[in-house]
mmCIF file of C-alpha atoms and ligand atoms in Angstrom:
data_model
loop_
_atom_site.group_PDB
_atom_site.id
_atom_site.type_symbol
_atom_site.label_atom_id
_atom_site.label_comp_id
_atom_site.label_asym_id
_atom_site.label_seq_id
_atom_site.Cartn_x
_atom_site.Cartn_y
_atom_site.Cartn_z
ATOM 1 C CA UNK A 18 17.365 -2.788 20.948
ATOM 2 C CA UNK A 19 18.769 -5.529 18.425
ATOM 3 C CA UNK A 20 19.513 -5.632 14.837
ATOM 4 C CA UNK A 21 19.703 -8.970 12.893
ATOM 5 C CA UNK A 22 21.927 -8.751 9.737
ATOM 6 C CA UNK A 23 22.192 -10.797 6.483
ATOM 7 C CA UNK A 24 23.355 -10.522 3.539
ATOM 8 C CA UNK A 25 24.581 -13.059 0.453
ATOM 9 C CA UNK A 26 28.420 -11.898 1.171
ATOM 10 C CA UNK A 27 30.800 -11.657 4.072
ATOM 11 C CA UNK A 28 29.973 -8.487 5.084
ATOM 12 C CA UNK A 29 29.194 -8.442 9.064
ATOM 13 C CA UNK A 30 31.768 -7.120 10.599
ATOM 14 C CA UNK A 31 32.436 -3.912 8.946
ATOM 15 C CA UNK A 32 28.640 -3.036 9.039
ATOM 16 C CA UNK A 33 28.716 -4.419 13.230
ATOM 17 C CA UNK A 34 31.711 -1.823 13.394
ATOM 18 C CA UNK A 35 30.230 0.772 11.636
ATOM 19 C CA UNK A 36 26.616 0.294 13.465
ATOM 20 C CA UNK A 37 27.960 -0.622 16.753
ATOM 21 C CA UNK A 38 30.424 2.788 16.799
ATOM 22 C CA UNK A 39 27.185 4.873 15.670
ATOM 23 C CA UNK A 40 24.563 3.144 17.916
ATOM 24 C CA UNK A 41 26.488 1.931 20.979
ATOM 25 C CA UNK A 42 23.371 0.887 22.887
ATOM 26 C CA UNK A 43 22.374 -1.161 19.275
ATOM 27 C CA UNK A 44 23.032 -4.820 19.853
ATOM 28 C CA UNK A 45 23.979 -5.732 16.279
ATOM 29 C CA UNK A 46 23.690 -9.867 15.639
ATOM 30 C CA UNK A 47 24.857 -11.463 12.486
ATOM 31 C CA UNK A 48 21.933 -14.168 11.122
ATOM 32 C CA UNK A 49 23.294 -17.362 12.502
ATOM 33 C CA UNK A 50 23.768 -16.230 16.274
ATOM 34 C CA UNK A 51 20.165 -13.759 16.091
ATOM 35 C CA UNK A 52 19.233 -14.928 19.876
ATOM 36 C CA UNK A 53 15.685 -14.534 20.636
ATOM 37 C CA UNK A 54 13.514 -13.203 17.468
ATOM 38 C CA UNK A 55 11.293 -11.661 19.713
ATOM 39 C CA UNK A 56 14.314 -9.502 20.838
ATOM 40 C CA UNK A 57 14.792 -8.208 17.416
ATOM 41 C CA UNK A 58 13.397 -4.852 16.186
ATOM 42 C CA UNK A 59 15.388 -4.054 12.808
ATOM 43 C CA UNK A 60 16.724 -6.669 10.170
ATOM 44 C CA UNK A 61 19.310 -4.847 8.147
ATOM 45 C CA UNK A 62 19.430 -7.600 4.996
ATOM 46 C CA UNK A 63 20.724 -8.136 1.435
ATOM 47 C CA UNK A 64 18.672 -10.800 -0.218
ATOM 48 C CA UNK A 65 17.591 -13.018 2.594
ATOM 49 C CA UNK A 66 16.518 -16.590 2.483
ATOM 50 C CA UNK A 67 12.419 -16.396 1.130
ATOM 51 C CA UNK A 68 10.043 -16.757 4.499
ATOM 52 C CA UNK A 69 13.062 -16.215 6.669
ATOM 53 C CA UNK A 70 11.823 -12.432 8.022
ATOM 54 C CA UNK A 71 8.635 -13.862 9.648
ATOM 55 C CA UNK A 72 9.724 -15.339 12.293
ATOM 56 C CA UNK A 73 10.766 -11.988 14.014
ATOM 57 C CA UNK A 74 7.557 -11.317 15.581
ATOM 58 C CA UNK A 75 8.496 -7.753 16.942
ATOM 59 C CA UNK A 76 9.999 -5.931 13.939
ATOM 60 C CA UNK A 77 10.180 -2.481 13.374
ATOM 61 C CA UNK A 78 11.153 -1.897 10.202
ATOM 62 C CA UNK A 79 13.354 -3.612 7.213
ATOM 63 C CA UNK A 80 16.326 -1.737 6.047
ATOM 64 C CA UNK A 81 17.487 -3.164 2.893
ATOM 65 C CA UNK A 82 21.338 -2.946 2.437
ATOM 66 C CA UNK A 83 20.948 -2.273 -1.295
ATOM 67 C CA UNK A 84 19.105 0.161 -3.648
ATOM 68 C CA UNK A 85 16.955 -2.562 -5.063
ATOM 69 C CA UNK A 86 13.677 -4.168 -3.255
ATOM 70 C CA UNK A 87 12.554 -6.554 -5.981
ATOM 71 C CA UNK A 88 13.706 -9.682 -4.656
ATOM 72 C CA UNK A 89 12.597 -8.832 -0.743
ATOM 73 C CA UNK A 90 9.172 -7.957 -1.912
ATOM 74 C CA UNK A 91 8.892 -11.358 -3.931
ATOM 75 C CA UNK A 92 8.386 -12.742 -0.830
ATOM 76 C CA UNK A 93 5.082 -13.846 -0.120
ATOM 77 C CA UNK A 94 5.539 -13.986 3.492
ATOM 78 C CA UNK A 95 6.829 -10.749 4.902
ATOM 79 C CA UNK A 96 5.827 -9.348 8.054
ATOM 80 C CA UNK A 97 2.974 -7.709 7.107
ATOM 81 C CA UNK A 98 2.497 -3.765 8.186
ATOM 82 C CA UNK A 99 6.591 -4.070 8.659
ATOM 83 C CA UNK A 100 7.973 -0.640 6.749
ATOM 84 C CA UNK A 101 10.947 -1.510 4.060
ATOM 85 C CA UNK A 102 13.263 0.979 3.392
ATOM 86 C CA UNK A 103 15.071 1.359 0.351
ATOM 87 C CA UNK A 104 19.514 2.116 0.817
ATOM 88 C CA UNK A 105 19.506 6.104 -0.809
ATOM 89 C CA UNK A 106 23.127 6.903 -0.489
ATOM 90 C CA UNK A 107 25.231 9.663 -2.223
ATOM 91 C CA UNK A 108 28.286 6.883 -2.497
ATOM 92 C CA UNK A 109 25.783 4.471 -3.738
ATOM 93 C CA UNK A 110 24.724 6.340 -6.453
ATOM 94 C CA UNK A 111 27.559 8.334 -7.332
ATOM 95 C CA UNK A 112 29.579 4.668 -7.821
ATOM 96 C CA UNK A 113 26.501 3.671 -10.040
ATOM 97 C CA UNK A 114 27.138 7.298 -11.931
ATOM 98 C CA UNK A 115 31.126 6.272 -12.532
ATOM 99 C CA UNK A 116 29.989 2.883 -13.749
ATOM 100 C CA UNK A 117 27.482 4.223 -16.344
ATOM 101 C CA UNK A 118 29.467 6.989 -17.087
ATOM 102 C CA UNK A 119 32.800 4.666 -18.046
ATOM 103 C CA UNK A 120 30.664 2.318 -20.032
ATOM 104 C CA UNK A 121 28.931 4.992 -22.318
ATOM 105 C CA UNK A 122 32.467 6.697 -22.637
ATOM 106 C CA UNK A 123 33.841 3.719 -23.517
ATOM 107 C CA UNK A 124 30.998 2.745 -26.284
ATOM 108 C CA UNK A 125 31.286 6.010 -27.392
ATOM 109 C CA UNK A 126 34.730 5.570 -28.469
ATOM 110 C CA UNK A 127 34.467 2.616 -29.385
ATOM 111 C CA UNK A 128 36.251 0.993 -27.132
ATOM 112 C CA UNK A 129 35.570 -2.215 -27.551
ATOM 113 C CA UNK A 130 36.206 -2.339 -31.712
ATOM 114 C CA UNK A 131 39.188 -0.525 -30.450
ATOM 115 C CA UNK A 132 40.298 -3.647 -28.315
ATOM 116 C CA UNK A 133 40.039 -6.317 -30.513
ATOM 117 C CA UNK A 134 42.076 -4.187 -33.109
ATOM 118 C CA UNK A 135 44.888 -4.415 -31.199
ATOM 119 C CA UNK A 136 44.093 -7.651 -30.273
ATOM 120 C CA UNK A 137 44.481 -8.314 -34.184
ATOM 121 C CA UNK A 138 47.463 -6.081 -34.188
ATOM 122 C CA UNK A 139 45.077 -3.355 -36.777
ATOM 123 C CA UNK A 140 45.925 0.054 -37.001
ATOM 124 C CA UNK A 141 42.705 1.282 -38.344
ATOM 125 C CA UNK A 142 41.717 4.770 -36.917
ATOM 126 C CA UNK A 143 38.080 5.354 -35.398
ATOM 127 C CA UNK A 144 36.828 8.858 -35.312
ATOM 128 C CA UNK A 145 33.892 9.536 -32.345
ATOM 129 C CA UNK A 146 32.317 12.945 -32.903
ATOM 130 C CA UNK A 147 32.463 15.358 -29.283
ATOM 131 C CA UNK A 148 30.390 13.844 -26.728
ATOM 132 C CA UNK A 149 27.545 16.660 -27.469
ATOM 133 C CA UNK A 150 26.738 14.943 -30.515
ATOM 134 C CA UNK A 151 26.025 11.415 -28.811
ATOM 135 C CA UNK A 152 23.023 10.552 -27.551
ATOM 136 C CA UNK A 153 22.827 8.877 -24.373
ATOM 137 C CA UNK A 154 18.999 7.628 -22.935
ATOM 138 C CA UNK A 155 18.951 6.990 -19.037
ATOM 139 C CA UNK A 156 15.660 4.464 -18.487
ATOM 140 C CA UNK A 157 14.852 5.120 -14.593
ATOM 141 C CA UNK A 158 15.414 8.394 -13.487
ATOM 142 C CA UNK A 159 15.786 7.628 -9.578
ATOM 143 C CA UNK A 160 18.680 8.334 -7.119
ATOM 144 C CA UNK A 161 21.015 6.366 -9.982
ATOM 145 C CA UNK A 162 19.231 7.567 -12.686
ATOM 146 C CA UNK A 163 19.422 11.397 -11.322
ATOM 147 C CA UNK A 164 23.442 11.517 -10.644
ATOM 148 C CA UNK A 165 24.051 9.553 -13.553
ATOM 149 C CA UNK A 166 22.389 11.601 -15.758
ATOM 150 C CA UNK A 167 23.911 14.369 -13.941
ATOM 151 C CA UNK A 168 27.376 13.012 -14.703
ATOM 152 C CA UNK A 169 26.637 12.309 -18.574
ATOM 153 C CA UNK A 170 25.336 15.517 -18.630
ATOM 154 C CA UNK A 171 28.852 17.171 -17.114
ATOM 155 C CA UNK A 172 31.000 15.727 -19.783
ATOM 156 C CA UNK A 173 28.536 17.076 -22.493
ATOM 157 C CA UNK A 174 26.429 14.136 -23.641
ATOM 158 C CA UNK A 175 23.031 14.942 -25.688
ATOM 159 C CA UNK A 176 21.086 13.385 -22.585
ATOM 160 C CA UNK A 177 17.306 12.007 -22.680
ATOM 161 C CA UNK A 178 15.212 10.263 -19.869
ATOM 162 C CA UNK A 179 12.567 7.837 -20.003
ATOM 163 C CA UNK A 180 9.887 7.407 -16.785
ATOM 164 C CA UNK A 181 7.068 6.193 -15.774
ATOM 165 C CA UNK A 182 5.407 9.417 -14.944
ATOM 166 C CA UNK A 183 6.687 12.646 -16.014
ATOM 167 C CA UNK A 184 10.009 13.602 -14.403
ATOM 168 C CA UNK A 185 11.625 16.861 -15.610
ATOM 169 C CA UNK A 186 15.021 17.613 -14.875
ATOM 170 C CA UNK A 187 17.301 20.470 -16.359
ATOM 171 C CA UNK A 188 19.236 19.784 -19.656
ATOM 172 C CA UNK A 189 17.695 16.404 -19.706
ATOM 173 C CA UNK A 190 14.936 15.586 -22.379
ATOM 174 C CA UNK A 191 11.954 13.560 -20.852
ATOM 175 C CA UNK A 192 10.312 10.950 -22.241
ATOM 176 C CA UNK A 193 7.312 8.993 -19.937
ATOM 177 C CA UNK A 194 5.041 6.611 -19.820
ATOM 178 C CA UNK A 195 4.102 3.893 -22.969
ATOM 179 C CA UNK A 196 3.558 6.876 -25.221
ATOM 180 C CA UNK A 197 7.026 8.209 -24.415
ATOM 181 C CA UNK A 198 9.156 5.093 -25.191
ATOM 182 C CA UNK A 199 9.273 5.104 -29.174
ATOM 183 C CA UNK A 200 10.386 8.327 -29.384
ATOM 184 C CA UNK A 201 13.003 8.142 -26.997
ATOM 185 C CA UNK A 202 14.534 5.023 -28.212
ATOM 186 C CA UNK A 203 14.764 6.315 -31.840
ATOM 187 C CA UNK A 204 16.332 9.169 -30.624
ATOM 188 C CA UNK A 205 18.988 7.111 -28.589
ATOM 189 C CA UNK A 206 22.530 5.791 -29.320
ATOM 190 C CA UNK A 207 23.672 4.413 -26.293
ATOM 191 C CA UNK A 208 20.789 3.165 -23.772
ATOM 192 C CA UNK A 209 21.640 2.975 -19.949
ATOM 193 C CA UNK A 210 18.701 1.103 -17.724
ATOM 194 C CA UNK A 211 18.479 2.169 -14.179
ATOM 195 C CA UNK A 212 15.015 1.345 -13.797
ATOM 196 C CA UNK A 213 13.178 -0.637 -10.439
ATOM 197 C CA UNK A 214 12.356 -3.782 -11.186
ATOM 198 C CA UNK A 215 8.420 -4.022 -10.801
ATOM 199 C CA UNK A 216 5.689 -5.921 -12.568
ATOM 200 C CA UNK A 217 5.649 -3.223 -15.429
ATOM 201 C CA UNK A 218 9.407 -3.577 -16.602
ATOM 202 C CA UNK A 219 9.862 -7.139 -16.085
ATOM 203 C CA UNK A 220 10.974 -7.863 -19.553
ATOM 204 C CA UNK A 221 11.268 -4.416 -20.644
ATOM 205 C CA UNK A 222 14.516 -5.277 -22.636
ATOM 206 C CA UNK A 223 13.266 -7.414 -25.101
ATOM 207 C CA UNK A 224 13.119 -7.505 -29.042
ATOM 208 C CA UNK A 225 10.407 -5.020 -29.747
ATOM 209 C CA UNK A 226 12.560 -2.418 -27.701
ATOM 210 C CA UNK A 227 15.635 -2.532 -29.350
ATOM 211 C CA UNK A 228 14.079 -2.723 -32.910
ATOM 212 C CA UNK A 229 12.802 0.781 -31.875
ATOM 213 C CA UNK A 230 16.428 1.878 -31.110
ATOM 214 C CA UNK A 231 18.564 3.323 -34.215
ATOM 215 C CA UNK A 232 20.807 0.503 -35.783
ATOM 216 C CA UNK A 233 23.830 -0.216 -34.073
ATOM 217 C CA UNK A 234 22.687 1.418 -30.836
ATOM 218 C CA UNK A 235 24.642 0.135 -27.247
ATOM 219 C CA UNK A 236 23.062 -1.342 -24.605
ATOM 220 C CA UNK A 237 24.182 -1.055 -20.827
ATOM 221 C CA UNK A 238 22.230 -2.799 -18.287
ATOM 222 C CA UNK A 239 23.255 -1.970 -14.463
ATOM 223 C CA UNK A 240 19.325 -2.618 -13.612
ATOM 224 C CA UNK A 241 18.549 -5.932 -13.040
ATOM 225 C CA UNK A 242 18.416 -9.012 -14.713
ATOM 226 C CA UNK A 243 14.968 -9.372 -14.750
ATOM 227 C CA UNK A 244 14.541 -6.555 -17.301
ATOM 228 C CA UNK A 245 16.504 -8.128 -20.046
ATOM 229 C CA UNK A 246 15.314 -11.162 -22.184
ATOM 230 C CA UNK A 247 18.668 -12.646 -22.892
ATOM 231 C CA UNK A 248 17.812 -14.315 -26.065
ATOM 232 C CA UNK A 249 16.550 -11.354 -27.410
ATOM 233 C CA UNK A 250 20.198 -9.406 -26.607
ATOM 234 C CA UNK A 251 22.041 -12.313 -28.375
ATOM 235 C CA UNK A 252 20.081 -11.855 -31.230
ATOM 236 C CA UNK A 253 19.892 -8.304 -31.810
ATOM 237 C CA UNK A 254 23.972 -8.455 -31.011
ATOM 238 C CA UNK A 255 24.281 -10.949 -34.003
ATOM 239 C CA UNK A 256 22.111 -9.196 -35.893
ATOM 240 C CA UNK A 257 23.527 -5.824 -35.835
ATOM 241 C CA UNK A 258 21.090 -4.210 -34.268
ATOM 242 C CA UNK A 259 23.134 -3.509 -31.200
ATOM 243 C CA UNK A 260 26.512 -2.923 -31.480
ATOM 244 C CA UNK A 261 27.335 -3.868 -28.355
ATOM 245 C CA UNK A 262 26.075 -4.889 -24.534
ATOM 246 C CA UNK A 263 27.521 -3.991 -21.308
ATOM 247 C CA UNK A 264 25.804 -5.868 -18.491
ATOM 248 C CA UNK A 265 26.129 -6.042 -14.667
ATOM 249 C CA UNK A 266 23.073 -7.758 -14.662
ATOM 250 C CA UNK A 267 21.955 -11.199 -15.203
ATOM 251 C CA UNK A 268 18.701 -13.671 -14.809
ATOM 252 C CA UNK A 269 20.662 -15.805 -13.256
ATOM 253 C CA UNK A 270 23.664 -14.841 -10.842
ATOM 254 C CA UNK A 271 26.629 -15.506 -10.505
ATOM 255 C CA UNK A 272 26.632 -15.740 -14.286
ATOM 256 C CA UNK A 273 26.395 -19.711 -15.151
ATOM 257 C CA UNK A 274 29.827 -21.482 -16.596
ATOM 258 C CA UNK A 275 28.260 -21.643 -20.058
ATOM 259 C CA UNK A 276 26.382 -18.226 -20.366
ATOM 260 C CA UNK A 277 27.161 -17.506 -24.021
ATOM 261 C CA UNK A 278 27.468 -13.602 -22.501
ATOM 262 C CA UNK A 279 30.872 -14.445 -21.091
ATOM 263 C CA UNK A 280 32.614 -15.137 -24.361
ATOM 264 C CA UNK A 281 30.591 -12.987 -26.710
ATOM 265 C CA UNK A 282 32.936 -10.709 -28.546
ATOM 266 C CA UNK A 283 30.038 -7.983 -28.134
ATOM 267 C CA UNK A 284 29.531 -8.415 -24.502
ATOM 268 C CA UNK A 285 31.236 -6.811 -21.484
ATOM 269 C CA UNK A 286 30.190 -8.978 -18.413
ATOM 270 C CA UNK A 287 30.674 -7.090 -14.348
ATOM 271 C CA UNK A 288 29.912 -9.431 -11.832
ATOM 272 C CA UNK A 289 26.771 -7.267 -10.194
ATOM 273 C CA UNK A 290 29.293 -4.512 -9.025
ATOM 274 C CA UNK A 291 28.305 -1.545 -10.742
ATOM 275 C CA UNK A 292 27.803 -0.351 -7.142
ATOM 276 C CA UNK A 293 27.713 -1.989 -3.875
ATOM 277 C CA UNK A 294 26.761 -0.104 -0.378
ATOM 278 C CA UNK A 295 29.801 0.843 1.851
ATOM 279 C CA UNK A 296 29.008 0.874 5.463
ATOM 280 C CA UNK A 297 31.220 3.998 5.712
ATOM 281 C CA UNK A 298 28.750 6.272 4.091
ATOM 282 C CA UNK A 299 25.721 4.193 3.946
ATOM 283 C CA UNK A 300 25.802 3.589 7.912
ATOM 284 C CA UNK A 301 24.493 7.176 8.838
ATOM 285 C CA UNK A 302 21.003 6.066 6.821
ATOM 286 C CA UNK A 303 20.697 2.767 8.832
ATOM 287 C CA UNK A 304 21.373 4.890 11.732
ATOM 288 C CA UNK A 305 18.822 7.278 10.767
ATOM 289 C CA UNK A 306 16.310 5.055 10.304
ATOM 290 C CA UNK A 307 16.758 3.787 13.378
ATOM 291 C CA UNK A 308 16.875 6.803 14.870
ATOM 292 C CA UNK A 309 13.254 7.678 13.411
ATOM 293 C CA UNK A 310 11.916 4.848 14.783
ATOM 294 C CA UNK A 311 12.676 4.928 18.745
ATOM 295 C CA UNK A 312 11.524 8.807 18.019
ATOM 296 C CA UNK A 313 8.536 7.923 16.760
ATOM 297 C CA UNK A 314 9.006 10.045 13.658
ATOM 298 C CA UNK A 315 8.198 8.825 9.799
ATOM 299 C CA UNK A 316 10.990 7.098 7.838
ATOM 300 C CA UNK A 317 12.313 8.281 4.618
ATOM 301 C CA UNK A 318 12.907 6.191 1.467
ATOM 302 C CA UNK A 319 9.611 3.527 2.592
ATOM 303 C CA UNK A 320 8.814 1.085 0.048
ATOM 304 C CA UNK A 321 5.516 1.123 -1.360
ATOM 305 C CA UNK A 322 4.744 -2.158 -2.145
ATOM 306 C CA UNK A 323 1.905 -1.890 -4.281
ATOM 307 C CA UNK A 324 4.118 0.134 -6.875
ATOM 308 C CA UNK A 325 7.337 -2.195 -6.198
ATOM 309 C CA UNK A 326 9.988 0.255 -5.028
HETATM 310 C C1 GLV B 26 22.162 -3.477 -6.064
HETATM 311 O O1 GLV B 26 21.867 -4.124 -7.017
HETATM 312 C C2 GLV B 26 21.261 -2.623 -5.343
HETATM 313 O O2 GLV B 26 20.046 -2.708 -5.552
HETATM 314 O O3 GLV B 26 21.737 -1.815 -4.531
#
């Protein structure tokens, strides 16, 4: 059995390691020495080159390295009938959970009016009320949405979901569907998007969306890019209708030399790192999968393609 890896970083080896150890009769091949295709019966891949997955005429299944299928299933030519399965990791999520869970603490208290005051050498004191007096609204309520929510909800935040279908989950107050959205956004302070990237929420971030939100509400975007209309941030930043914008996330990445994001004094800009897969604890699902397969049994976390994650 081989596996054929790629991914947009240097990443082989630890995964070949990690795979290898787990798998030892797994022949694990990096994308520029993949042998024979017709040898090759899982592609383990982070954003692959568009048409480059149909020329493996023997594949088993497609293990995506990362939570997010959007850009795999933009391709028009993937091996049809060829399962995809989604990365649904504790570390993976629980990273995601620390990420949201520093930004909205840190918009909370103001952090970031907090930084440029010393930065202006101001002693001006900023008063936050307790954490269960702050709103918080999770968008996407999925294996990051879930544990991050879970982790607001630890430290006391007034927590509120929105879905696509109904989602219920204790302490949390859910909001779905189109019906669903203007109430939750006037109810919400500090929005966090964890939502899939699908035909529906392309562009979900846009004017119209944070007009709905109370004035001076924060934004934090660890979705994708593809959610957010840019323009539309930059104005509601200058206008005051967000106070502020956290993003991991951008239409195009790495973030171009004269994105106005990277000097706005409103903006925090991560470089797509919110949370990235760790072979250590991410390995036993690849191996699982894997496992499934030669069984003959039915893989977990399968893509459905007609609903986009
Ligand atoms: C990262 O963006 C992922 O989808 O895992």
């Amino acid at each position: 059995m081989a596996l054929v890896f790629y991914s947009d970083s240097d990443r082989f080896e630890p995964w070949r390691d990690a795979l290898t150890a787990a798998v030892p009769d797994l022949e694990v091949r990096n994308w520029d020495e993949a042998g024979d295709p017709a040898e090759i019966d899982f592609a383990l891949v982070w954003l692959p080159p568009q048409g480059a997955l149909q020329r493996f005429p023997n594949l088993k299944a497609i293990l995506n390295l990362g939570a997010g299928v959007d850009a795999l299933l933009k391709d028009p030519s993937l091996p049809k009938g060829v399962p995809i399965v989604r990365m649904v990791d504790d570390d993976l999520a629980k990273c995601m959970a620390e990420y949201v869970l520093l930004h909205v603490l840190r918009c909370h208290r103001e952090q970031p009016a907090l930084d440029a005051q010393q930065r202006a050498k101001q002693w001006r004191i900023v008063a936050s009320p307790a954490a269960c007096h702050r709103r918080v609204g999770v968008m996407g309520l999925g294996a990051m949405g879930g544990e991050a929510a879970r982790h607001l909800l630890a430290v006391g935040f007034d927590v509120a979901s929105w879905t696509r279908s109904a989602k219920p989950m204790p302490g949390v107050e859910g909001f779905h569907g189109a019906e669903g959205l203007a109430p939750f956004l006037a109810r919400t302070e500090i929005l966090v998007c964890l939502l899939p990237l699908t035909a529906e929420t392309r562009g979900i971030l846009d004017r119209d969306l944070f007009r709905g939100l109370p004035r001076g509400a924060y934004l934090i975007n660890a979705g994708r890019g593809g959610h957010q209309v840019e323009a539309d941030i930059l104005q509601a930043l200058d206008e005051g209708q967000l106070a502020g914008a956290t993003l991991d996330v951008f239409a195009t990445e790495p973030l171009p030399a004269d994105s106005p994001f990277w000097t706005h004094p409103k903006v925090t800009v991560t470089p797509h790192n919110a949370s990235i897969t760790n072979p250590h604890s991410a390995v036993r699902h690849v191996v699982e999968s894997i496992r499934r397969v030669r069984a003959g049994e039915p893989l977990r976390n399968v893509v459905d393609p007609a609903v986009g994650y």
